């Protein structure tokens, strides 16, 4: 049995007690959260989100360059007007170079990644400030949107406002 | 007070009861979930995930083209060997054309999106099959990885295996 079978079994239990069928698509709190895919981050538990509350966009590092398509859809079609960027202290993207991933792809898979940018960073507070600045400067992001940035520490559970 | 202030206040309550500080970065269940940013999907509640269990990658539609960088990092650096793709029936990307978003960007923001592809789709089962095929064919994805695809119905809470 694969891990996916376990997750699908959990989903069947969720469906059995489900009573949220009438929620609209636009997020009730009008906010989009951008954060890392890291397994230690349970976005809804961390931020107190219920079904229908917020868009949640997640990728390696929680980098906004990789979330731009989704944020445009979120703001233009589904009415969000705040963006909360959360990176975290123990992120695997910290100190990661494109060369390191590229070599692993070549050695493990015998493949050429075509120069894919992996968006690693050195300093987590700086990466949050960079990403908030990227969104504030982007012509595709609503100039009236509230954009704020935080660092989450997965060792303590604490979230710190940095931008 | 912004929605972000509410979410940060919830995070302070989470930190107060936090006892998960010793979890390693590699996901315990060795699975990466790729799903939509939709506010009605609470990934951890739906799939029974606890802190440390699984990578969660989310974007508009749950499209894997937009998750490739993250999946390479997940597989090559953090040891996941299963990918669970979940799209959902009431997705805002269903029936969405690039032109519709592009016009909204132009009219609302006066900006040119430079030909950004928004990755809308017509049929949700087909989009799941397409995304599973994309990963199975990608030279950057581990050929030994289990890759499966599901459709979630946010009206009933049910998850259906489609690929």
CSV table of N, CA and C in Angstrom, one decimal, chain A residues 45 152 154-157, chain B residues 14-23 50-51:
chain,number,residue,atom,x,y,z
A,45,UNK,N,-3.7,24.9,10.2
A,45,UNK,CA,-3.5,24.9,11.6
A,45,UNK,C,-2.7,26.1,12.2
A,152,UNK,N,8.6,32.0,9.6
A,152,UNK,CA,8.1,31.0,10.5
A,152,UNK,C,9.2,30.2,11.0
A,154,UNK,N,10.0,26.7,12.4
A,154,UNK,CA,9.3,25.4,12.6
A,154,UNK,C,9.9,24.6,13.8
A,155,UNK,N,10.9,25.2,14.5
A,155,UNK,CA,11.4,24.6,15.7
A,155,UNK,C,10.6,25.1,16.9
A,156,UNK,N,10.0,26.3,16.8
A,156,UNK,CA,9.3,26.9,18.0
A,156,UNK,C,7.8,27.1,17.7
A,157,UNK,N,7.5,27.1,16.4
A,157,UNK,CA,6.1,27.4,16.0
A,157,UNK,C,5.8,28.8,15.9
B,14,UNK,N,-1.2,29.2,18.0
B,14,UNK,CA,-0.6,27.9,17.6
B,14,UNK,C,0.8,27.7,18.2
B,15,UNK,N,1.6,28.8,18.3
B,15,UNK,CA,2.9,28.7,18.9
B,15,UNK,C,2.8,28.4,20.4
B,16,UNK,N,1.8,29.0,21.0
B,16,UNK,CA,1.6,28.8,22.5
B,16,UNK,C,1.5,27.3,22.8
B,17,UNK,N,0.9,26.5,21.9
B,17,UNK,CA,0.7,25.1,22.2
B,17,UNK,C,1.6,24.2,21.4
B,18,UNK,N,2.6,24.8,20.9
B,18,UNK,CA,3.4,24.0,19.9
B,18,UNK,C,4.4,23.0,20.5
B,19,UNK,N,4.4,21.7,20.0
B,19,UNK,CA,5.2,20.7,20.5
B,19,UNK,C,5.8,19.8,19.4
B,20,UNK,N,6.0,20.4,18.2
B,20,UNK,CA,6.5,19.6,17.1
B,20,UNK,C,7.9,20.1,16.6
B,21,UNK,N,8.7,20.6,17.5
B,21,UNK,CA,9.9,21.2,17.2
B,21,UNK,C,11.0,20.3,16.7
B,22,UNK,N,10.9,19.0,16.8
B,22,UNK,CA,12.0,18.1,16.5
B,22,UNK,C,11.8,17.3,15.2
B,23,UNK,N,10.8,17.7,14.4
B,23,UNK,CA,10.6,17.0,13.2
B,23,UNK,C,11.7,17.3,12.1
B,50,UNK,N,-0.5,15.3,9.3
B,50,UNK,CA,0.0,16.0,10.5
B,50,UNK,C,1.3,16.7,10.1
B,51,UNK,N,1.8,17.6,11.0
B,51,UNK,CA,3.1,18.2,10.7
B,51,UNK,C,4.2,17.2,10.4
